[in-house]
mmCIF file of N, CA and C in Angstrom:
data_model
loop_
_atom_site.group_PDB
_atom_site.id
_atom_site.type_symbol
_atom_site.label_atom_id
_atom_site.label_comp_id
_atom_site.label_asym_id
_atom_site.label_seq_id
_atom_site.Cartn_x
_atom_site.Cartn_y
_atom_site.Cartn_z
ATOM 1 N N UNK A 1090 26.052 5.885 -35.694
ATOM 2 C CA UNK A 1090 24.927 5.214 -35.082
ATOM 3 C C UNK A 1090 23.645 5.723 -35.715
ATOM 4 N N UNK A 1091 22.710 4.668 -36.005
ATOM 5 C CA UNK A 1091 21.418 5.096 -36.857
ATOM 6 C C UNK A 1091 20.366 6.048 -36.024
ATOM 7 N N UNK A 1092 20.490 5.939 -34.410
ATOM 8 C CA UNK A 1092 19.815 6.442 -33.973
ATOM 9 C C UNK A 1092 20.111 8.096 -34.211
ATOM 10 N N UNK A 1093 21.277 8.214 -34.410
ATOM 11 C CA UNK A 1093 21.883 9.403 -33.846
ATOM 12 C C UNK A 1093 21.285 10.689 -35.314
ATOM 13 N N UNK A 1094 20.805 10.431 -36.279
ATOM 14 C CA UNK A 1094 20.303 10.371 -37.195
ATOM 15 C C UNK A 1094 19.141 11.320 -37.127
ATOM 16 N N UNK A 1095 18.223 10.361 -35.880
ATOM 17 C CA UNK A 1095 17.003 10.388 -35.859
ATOM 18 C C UNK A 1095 16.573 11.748 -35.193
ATOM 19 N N UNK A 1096 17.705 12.201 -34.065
ATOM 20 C CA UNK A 1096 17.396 13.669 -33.406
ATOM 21 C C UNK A 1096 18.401 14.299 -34.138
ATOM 22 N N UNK A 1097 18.006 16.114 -34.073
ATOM 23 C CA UNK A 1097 18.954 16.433 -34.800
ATOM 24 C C UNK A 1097 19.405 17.357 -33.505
ATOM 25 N N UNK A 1098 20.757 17.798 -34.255
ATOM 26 C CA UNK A 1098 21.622 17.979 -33.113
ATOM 27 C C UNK A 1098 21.288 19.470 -32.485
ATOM 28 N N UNK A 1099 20.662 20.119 -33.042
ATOM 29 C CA UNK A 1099 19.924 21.237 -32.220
ATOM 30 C C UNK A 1099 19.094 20.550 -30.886
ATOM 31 N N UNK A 1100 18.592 19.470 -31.406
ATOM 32 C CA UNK A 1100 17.899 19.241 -30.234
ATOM 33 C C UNK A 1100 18.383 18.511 -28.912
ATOM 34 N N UNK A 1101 19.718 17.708 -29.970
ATOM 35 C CA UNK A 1101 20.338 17.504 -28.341
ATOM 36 C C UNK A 1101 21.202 17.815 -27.260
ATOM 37 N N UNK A 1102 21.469 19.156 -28.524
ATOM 38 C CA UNK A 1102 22.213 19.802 -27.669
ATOM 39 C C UNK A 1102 21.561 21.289 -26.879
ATOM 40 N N UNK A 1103 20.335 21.039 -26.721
ATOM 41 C CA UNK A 1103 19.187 21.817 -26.079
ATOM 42 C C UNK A 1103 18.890 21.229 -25.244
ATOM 43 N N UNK A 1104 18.271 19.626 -25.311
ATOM 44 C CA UNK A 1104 18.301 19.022 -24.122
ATOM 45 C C UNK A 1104 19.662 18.278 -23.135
ATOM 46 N N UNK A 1105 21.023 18.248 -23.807
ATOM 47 C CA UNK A 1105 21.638 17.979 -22.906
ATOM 48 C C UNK A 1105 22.236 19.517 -21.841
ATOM 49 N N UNK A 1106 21.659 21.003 -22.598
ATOM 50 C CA UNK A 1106 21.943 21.767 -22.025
ATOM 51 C C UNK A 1106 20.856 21.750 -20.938
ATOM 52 N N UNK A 1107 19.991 21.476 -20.781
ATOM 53 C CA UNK A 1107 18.571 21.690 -19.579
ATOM 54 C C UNK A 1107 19.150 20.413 -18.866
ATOM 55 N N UNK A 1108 19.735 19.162 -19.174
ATOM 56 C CA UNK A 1108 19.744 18.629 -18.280
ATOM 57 C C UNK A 1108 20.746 18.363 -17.403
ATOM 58 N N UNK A 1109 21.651 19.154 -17.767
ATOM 59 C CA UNK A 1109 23.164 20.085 -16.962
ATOM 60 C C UNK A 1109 22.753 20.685 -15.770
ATOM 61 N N UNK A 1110 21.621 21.462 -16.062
ATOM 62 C CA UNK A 1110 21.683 22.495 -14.964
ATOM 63 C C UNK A 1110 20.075 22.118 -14.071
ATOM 64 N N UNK A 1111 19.855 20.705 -13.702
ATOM 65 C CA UNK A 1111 19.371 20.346 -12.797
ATOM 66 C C UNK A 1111 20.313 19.299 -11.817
ATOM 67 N N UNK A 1112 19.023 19.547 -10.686
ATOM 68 C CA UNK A 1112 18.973 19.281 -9.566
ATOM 69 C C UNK A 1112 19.274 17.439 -9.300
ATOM 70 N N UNK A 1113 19.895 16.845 -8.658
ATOM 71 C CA UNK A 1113 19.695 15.360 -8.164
ATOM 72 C C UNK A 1113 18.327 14.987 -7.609
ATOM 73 N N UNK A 1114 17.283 13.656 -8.359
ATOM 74 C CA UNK A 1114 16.349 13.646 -7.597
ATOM 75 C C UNK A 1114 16.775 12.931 -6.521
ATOM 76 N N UNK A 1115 15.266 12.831 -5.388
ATOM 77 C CA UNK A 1115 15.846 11.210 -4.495
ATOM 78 C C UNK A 1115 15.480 10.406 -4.789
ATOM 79 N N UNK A 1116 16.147 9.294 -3.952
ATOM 80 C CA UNK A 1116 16.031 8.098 -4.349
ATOM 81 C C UNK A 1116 14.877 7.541 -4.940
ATOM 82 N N UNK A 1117 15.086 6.628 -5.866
ATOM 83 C CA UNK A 1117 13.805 6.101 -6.413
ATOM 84 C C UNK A 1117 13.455 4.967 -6.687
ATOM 85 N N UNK A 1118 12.628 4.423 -6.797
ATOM 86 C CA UNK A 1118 11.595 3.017 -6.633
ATOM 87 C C UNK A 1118 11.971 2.721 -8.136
ATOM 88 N N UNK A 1119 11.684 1.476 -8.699
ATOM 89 C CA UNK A 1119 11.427 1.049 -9.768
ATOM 90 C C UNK A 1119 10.527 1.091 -10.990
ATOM 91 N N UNK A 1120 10.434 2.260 -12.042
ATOM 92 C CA UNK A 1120 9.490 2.693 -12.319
ATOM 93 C C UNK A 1120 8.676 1.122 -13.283
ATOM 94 N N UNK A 1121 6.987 1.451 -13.644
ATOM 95 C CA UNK A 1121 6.403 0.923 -13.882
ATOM 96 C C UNK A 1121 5.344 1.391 -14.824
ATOM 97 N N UNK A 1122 4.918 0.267 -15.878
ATOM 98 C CA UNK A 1122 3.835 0.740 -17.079
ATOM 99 C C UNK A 1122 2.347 1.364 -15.963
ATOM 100 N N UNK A 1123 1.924 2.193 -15.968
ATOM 101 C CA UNK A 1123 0.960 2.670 -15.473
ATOM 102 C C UNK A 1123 -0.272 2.581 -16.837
ATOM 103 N N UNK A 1124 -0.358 1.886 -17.719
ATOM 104 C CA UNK A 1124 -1.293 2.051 -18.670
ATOM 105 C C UNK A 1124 -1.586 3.083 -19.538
ATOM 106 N N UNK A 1125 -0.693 4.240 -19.851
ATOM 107 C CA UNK A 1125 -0.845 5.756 -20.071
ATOM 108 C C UNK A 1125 -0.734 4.967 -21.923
ATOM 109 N N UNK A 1126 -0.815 4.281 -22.016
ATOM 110 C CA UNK A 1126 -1.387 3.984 -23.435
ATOM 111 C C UNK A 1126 -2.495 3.751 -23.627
ATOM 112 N N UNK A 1127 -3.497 3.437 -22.968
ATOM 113 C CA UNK A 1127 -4.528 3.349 -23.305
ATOM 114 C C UNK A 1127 -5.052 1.608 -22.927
ATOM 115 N N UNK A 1128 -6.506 1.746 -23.007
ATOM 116 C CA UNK A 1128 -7.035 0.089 -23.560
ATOM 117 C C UNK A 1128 -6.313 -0.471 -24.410
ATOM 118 N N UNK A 1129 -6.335 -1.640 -24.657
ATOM 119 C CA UNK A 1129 -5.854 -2.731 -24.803
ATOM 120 C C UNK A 1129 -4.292 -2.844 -25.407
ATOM 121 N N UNK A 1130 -3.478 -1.790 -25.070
ATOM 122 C CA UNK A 1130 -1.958 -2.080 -24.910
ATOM 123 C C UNK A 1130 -1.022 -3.000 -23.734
ATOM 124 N N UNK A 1131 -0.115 -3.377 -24.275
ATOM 125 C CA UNK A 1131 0.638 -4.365 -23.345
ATOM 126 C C UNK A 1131 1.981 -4.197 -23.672
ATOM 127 N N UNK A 1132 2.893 -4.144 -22.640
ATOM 128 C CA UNK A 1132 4.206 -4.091 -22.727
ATOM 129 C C UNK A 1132 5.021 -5.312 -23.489
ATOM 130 N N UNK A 1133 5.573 -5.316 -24.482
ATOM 131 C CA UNK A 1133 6.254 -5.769 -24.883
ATOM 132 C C UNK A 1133 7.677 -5.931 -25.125
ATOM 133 N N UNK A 1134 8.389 -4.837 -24.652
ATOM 134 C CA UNK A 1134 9.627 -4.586 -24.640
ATOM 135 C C UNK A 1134 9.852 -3.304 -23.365
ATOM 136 N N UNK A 1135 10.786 -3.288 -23.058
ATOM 137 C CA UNK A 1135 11.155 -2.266 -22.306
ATOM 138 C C UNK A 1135 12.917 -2.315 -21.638
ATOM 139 N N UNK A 1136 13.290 -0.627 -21.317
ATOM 140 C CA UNK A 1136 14.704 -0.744 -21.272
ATOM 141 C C UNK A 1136 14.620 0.194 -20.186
ATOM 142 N N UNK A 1137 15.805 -0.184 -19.131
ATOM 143 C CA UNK A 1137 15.633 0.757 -18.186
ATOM 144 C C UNK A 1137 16.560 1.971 -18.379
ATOM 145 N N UNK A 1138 16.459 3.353 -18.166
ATOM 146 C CA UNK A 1138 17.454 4.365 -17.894
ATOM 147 C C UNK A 1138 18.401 4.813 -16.829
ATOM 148 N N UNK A 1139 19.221 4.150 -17.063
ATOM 149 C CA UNK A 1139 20.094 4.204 -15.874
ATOM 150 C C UNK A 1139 19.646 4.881 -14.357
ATOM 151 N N UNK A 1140 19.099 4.139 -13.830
ATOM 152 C CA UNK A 1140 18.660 4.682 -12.412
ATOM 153 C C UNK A 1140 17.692 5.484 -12.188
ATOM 154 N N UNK A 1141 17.386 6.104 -13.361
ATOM 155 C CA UNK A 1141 16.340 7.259 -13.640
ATOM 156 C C UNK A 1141 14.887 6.600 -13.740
ATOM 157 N N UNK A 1142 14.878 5.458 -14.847
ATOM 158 C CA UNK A 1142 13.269 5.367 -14.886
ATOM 159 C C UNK A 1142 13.646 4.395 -15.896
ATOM 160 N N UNK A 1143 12.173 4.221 -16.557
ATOM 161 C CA UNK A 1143 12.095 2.945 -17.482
ATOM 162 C C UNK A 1143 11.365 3.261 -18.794
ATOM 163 N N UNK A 1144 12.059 3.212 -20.029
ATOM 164 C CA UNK A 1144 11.128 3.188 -21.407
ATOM 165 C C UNK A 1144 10.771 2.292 -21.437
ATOM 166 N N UNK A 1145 9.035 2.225 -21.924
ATOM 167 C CA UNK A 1145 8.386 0.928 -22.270
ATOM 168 C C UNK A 1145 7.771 1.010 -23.727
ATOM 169 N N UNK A 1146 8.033 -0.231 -24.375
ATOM 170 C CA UNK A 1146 6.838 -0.541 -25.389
ATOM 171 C C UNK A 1146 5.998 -1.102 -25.802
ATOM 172 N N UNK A 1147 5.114 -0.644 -25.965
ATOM 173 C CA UNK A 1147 3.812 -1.597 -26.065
ATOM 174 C C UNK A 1147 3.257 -1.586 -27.056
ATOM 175 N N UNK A 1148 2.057 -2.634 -27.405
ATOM 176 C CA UNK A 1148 1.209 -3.066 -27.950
ATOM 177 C C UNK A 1148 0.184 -3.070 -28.364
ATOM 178 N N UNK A 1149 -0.692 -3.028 -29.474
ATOM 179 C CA UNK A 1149 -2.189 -3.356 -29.404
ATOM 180 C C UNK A 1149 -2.669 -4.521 -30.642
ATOM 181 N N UNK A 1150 -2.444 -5.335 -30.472
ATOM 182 C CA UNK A 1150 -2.903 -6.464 -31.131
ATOM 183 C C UNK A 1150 -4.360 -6.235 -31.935
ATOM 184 N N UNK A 1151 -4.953 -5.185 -31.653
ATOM 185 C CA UNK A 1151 -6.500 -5.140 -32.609
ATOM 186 C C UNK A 1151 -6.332 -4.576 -33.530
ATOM 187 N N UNK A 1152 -5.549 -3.173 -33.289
ATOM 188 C CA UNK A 1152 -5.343 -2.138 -34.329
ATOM 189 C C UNK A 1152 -3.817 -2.300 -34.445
ATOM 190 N N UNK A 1153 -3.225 -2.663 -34.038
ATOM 191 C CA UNK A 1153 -1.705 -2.952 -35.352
ATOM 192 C C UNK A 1153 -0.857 -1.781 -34.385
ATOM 193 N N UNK A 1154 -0.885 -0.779 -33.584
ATOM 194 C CA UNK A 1154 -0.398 -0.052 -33.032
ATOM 195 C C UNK A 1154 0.787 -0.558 -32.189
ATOM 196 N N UNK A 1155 1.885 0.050 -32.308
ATOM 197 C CA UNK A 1155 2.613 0.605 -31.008
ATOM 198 C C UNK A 1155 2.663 1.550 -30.281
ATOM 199 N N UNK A 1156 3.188 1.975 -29.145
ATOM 200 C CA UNK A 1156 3.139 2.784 -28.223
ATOM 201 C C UNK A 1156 4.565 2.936 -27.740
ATOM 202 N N UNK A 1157 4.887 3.887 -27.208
ATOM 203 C CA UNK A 1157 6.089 4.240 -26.155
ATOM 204 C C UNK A 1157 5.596 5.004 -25.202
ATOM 205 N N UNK A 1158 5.986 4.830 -24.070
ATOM 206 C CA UNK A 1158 5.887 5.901 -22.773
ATOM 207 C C UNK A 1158 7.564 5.723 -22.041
ATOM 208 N N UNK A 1159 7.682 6.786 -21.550
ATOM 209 C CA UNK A 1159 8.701 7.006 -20.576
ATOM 210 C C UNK A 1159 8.598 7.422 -19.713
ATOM 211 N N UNK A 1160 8.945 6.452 -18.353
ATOM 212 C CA UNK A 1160 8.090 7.081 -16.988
ATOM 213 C C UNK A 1160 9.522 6.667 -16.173
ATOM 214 N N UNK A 1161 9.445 7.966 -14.985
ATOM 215 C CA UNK A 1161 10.435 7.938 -14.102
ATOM 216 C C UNK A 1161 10.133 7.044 -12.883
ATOM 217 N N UNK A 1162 11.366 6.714 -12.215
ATOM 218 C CA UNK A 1162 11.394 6.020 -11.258
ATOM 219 C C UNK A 1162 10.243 6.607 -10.067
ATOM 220 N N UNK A 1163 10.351 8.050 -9.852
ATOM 221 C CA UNK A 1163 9.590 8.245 -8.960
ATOM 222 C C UNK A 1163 9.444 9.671 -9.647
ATOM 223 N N UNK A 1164 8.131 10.447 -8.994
ATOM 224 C CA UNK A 1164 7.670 11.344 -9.485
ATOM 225 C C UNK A 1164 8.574 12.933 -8.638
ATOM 226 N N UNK A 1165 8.687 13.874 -9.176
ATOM 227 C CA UNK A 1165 8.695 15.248 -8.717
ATOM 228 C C UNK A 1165 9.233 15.950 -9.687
ATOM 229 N N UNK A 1166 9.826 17.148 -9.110
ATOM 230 C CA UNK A 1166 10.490 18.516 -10.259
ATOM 231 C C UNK A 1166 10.424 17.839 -11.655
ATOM 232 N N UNK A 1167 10.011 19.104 -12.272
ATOM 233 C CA UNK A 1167 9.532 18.683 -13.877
ATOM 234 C C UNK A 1167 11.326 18.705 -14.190
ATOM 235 N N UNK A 1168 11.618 17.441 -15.134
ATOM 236 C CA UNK A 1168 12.796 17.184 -15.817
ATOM 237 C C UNK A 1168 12.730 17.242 -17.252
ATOM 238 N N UNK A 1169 13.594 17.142 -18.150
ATOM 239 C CA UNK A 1169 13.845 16.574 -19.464
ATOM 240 C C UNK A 1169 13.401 15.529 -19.603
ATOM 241 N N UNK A 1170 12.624 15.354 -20.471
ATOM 242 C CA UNK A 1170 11.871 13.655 -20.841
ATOM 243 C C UNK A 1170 11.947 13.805 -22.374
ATOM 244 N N UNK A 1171 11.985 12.569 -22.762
ATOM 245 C CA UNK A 1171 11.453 12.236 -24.794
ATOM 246 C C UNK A 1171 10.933 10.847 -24.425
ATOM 247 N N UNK A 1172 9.972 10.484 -25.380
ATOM 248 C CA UNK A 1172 9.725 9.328 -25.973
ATOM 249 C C UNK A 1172 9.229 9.163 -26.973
ATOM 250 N N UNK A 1173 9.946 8.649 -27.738
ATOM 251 C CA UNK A 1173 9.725 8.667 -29.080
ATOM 252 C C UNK A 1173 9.382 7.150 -30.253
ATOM 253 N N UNK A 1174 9.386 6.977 -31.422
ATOM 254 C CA UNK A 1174 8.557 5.790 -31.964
ATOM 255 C C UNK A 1174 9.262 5.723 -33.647
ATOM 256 N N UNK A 1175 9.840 5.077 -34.204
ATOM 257 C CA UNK A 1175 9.396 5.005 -36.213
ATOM 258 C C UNK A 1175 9.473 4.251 -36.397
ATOM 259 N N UNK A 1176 9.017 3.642 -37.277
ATOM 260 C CA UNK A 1176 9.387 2.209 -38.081
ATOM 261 C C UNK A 1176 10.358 2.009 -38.401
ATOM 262 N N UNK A 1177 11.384 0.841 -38.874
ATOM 263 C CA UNK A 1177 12.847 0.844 -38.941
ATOM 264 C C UNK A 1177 12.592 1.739 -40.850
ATOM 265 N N UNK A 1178 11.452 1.721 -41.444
ATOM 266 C CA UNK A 1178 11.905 2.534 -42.772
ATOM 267 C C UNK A 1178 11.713 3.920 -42.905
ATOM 268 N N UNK A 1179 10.963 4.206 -41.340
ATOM 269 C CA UNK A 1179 11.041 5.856 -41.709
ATOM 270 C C UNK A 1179 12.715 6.335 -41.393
ATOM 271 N N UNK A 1180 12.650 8.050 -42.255
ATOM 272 C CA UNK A 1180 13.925 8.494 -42.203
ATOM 273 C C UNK A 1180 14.475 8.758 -40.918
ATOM 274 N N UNK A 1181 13.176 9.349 -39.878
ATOM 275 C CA UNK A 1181 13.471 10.074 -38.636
ATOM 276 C C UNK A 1181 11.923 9.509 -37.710
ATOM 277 N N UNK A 1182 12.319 10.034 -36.485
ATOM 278 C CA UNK A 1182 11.432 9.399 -35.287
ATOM 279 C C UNK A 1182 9.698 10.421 -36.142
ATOM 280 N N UNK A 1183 8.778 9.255 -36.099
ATOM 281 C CA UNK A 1183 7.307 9.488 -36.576
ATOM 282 C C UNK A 1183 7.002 10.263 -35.630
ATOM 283 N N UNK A 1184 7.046 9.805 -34.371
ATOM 284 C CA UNK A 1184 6.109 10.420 -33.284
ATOM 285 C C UNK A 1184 7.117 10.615 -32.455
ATOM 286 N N UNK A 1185 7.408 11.624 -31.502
ATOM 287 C CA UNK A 1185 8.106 12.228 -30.589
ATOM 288 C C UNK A 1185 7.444 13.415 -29.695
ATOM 289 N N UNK A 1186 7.482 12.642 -28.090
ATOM 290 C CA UNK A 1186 6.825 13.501 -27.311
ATOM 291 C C UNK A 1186 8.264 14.198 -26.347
ATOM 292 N N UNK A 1187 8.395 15.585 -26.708
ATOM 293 C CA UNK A 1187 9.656 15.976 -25.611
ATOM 294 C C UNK A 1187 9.906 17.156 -24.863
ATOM 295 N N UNK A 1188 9.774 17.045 -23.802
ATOM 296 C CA UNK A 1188 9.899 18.613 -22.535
ATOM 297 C C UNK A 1188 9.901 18.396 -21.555
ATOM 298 N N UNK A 1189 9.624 19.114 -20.612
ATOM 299 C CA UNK A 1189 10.296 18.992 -19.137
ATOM 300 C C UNK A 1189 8.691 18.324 -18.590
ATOM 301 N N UNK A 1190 8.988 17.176 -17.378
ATOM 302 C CA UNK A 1190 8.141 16.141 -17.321
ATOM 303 C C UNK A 1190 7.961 16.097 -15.740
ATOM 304 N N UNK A 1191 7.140 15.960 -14.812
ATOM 305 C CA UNK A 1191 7.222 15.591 -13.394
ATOM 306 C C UNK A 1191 6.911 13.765 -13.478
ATOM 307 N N UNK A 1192 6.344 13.072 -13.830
ATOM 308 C CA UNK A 1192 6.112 11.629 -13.935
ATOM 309 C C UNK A 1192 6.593 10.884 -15.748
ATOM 310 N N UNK A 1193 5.949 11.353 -16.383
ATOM 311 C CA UNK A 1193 6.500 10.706 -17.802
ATOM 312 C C UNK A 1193 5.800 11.641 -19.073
ATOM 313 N N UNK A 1194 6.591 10.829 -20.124
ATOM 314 C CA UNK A 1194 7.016 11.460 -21.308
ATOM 315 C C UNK A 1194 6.428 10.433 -22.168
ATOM 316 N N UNK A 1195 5.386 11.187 -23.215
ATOM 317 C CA UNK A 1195 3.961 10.319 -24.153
ATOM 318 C C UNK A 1195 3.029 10.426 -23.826
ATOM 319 N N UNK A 1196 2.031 9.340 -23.983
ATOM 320 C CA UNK A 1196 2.422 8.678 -25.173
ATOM 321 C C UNK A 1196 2.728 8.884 -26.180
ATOM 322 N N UNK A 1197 3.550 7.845 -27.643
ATOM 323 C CA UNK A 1197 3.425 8.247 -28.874
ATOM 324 C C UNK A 1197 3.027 7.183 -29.318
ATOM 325 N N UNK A 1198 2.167 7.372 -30.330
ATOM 326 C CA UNK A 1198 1.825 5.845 -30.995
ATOM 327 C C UNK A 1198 2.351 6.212 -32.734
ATOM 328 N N UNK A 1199 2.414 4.666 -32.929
ATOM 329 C CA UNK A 1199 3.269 3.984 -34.656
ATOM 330 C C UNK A 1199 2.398 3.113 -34.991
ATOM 331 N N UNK A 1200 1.952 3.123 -36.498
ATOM 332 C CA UNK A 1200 1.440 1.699 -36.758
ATOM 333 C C UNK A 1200 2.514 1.094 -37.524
ATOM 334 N N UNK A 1201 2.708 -0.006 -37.068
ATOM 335 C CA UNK A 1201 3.417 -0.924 -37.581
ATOM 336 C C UNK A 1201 3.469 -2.288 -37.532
ATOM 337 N N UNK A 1202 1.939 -2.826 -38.002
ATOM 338 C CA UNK A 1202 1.785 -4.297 -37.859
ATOM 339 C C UNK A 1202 2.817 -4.669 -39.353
ATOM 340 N N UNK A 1203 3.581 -5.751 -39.163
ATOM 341 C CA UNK A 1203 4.299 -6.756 -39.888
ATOM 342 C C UNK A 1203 5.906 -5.651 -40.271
ATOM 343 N N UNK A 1204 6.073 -4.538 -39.617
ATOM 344 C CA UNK A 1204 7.391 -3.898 -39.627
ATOM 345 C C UNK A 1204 7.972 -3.785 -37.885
ATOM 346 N N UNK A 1205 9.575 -3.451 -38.221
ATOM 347 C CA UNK A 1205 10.169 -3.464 -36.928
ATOM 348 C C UNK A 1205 10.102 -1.657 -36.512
ATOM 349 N N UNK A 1206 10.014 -1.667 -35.573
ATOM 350 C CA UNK A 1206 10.231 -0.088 -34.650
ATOM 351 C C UNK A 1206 11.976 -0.266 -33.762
ATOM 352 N N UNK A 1207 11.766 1.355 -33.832
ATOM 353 C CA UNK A 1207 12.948 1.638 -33.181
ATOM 354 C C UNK A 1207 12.122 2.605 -32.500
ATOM 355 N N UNK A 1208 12.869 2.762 -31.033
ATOM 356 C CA UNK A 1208 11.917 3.393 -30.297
ATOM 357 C C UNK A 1208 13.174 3.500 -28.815
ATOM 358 N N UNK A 1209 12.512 4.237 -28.006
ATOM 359 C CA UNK A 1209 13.146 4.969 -27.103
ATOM 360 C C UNK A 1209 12.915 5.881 -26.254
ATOM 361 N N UNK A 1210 13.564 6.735 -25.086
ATOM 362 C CA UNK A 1210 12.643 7.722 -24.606
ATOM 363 C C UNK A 1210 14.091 7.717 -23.757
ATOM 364 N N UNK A 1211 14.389 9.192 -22.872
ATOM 365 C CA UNK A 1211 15.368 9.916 -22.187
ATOM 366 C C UNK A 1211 14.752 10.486 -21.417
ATOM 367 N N UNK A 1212 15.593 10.675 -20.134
ATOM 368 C CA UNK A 1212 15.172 11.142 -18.926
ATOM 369 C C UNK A 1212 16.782 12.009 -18.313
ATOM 370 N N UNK A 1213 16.344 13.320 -18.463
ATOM 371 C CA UNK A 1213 17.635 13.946 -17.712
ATOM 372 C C UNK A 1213 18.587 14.045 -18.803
ATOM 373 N N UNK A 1214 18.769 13.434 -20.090
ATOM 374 C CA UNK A 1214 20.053 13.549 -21.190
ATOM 375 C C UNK A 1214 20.277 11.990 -21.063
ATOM 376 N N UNK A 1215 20.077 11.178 -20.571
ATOM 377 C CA UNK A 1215 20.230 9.671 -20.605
ATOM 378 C C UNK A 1215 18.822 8.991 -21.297
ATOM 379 N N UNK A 1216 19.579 8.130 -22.142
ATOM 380 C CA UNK A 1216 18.587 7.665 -23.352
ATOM 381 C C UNK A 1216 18.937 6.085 -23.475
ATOM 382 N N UNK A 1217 17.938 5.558 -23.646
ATOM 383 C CA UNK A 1217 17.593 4.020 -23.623
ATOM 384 C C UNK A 1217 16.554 3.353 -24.765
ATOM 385 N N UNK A 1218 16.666 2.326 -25.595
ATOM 386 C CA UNK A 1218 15.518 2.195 -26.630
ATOM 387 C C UNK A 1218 16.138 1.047 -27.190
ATOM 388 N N UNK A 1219 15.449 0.197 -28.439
ATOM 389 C CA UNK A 1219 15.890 -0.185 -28.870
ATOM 390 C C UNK A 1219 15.822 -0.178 -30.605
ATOM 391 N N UNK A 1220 16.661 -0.540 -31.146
ATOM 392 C CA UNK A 1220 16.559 -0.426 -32.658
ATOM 393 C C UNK A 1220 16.327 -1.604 -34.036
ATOM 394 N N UNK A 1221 15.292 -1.194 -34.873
ATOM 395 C CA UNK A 1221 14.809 -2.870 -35.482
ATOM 396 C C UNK A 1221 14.008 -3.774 -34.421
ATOM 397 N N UNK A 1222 13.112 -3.598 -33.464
ATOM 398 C CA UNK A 1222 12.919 -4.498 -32.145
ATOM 399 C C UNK A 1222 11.625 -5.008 -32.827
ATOM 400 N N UNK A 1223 11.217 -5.621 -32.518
ATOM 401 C CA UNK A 1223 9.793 -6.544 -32.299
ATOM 402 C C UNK A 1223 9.082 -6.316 -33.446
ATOM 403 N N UNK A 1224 10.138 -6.851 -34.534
ATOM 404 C CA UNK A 1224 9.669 -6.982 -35.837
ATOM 405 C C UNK A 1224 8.307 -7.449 -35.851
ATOM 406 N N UNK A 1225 7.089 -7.834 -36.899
ATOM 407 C CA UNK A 1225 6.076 -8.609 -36.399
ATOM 408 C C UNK A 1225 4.651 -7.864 -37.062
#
């Protein structure tokens, strides 16, 4: 898998060790873009993490930018978070934001007007993104 590439395995096997030895949150609401990108970004894609929360990606149509954030369903105890960003021709993720999180993980921003991103973000050791997306 191309993604698998992109982290190296020190790191995931650092974060699937931190996210072993937490706690169950409670129940949680449906997480949502809170704007933590900034002016004039807009969601354009997004994937949910299994029960946990939601990676989003966004937009900026002036400056050619993308964005990722990863925000949990509901907020408390700082967890494992990533969200990360590259163009489908870089070798490895450009921008990557990753550590223990109480609400979310980013932003990272990519420029990539007229190329595709691969992009993504994890919550707890569960990871969601997509790859080649919103060519353009």
């Amino acid at each position: 898998m191309r993604i698998s590439k992109r982290i190296t395995a020190t790191g995931i096997a650092a974060f699937a060790i931190a996210a072993g030895t937490l706690a169950i949150a409670s129940p949680a609401s449906a997480a949502t873009y809170g704007g933590q990108c900034g002016s004039g970004y807009s969601v354009v894609n997004q994937k949910t993490i299994s029960g946990k929360g939601t990676v989003f990606l966004t937009y900026n149509n002036s400056n050619g930018y993308n964005c990722v954030v990863t925000v949990r369903n509901s907020t408390g105890s700082a967890v494992p978070m990533m969200a990360a960003i590259a163009k489908s021709s870089d070798p490895a993720w450009y921008a990557m934001d990753e550590g223990s999180y109480t609400s979310y993980a980013g932003p990272v921003y990519r420029s990539a007007k007229g190329s595709c991103v691969t992009w993504g973000g994890a919550i707890s050791g569960t990871y969601a993104g997509g790859e080649n997306t919103n060519c353009g």
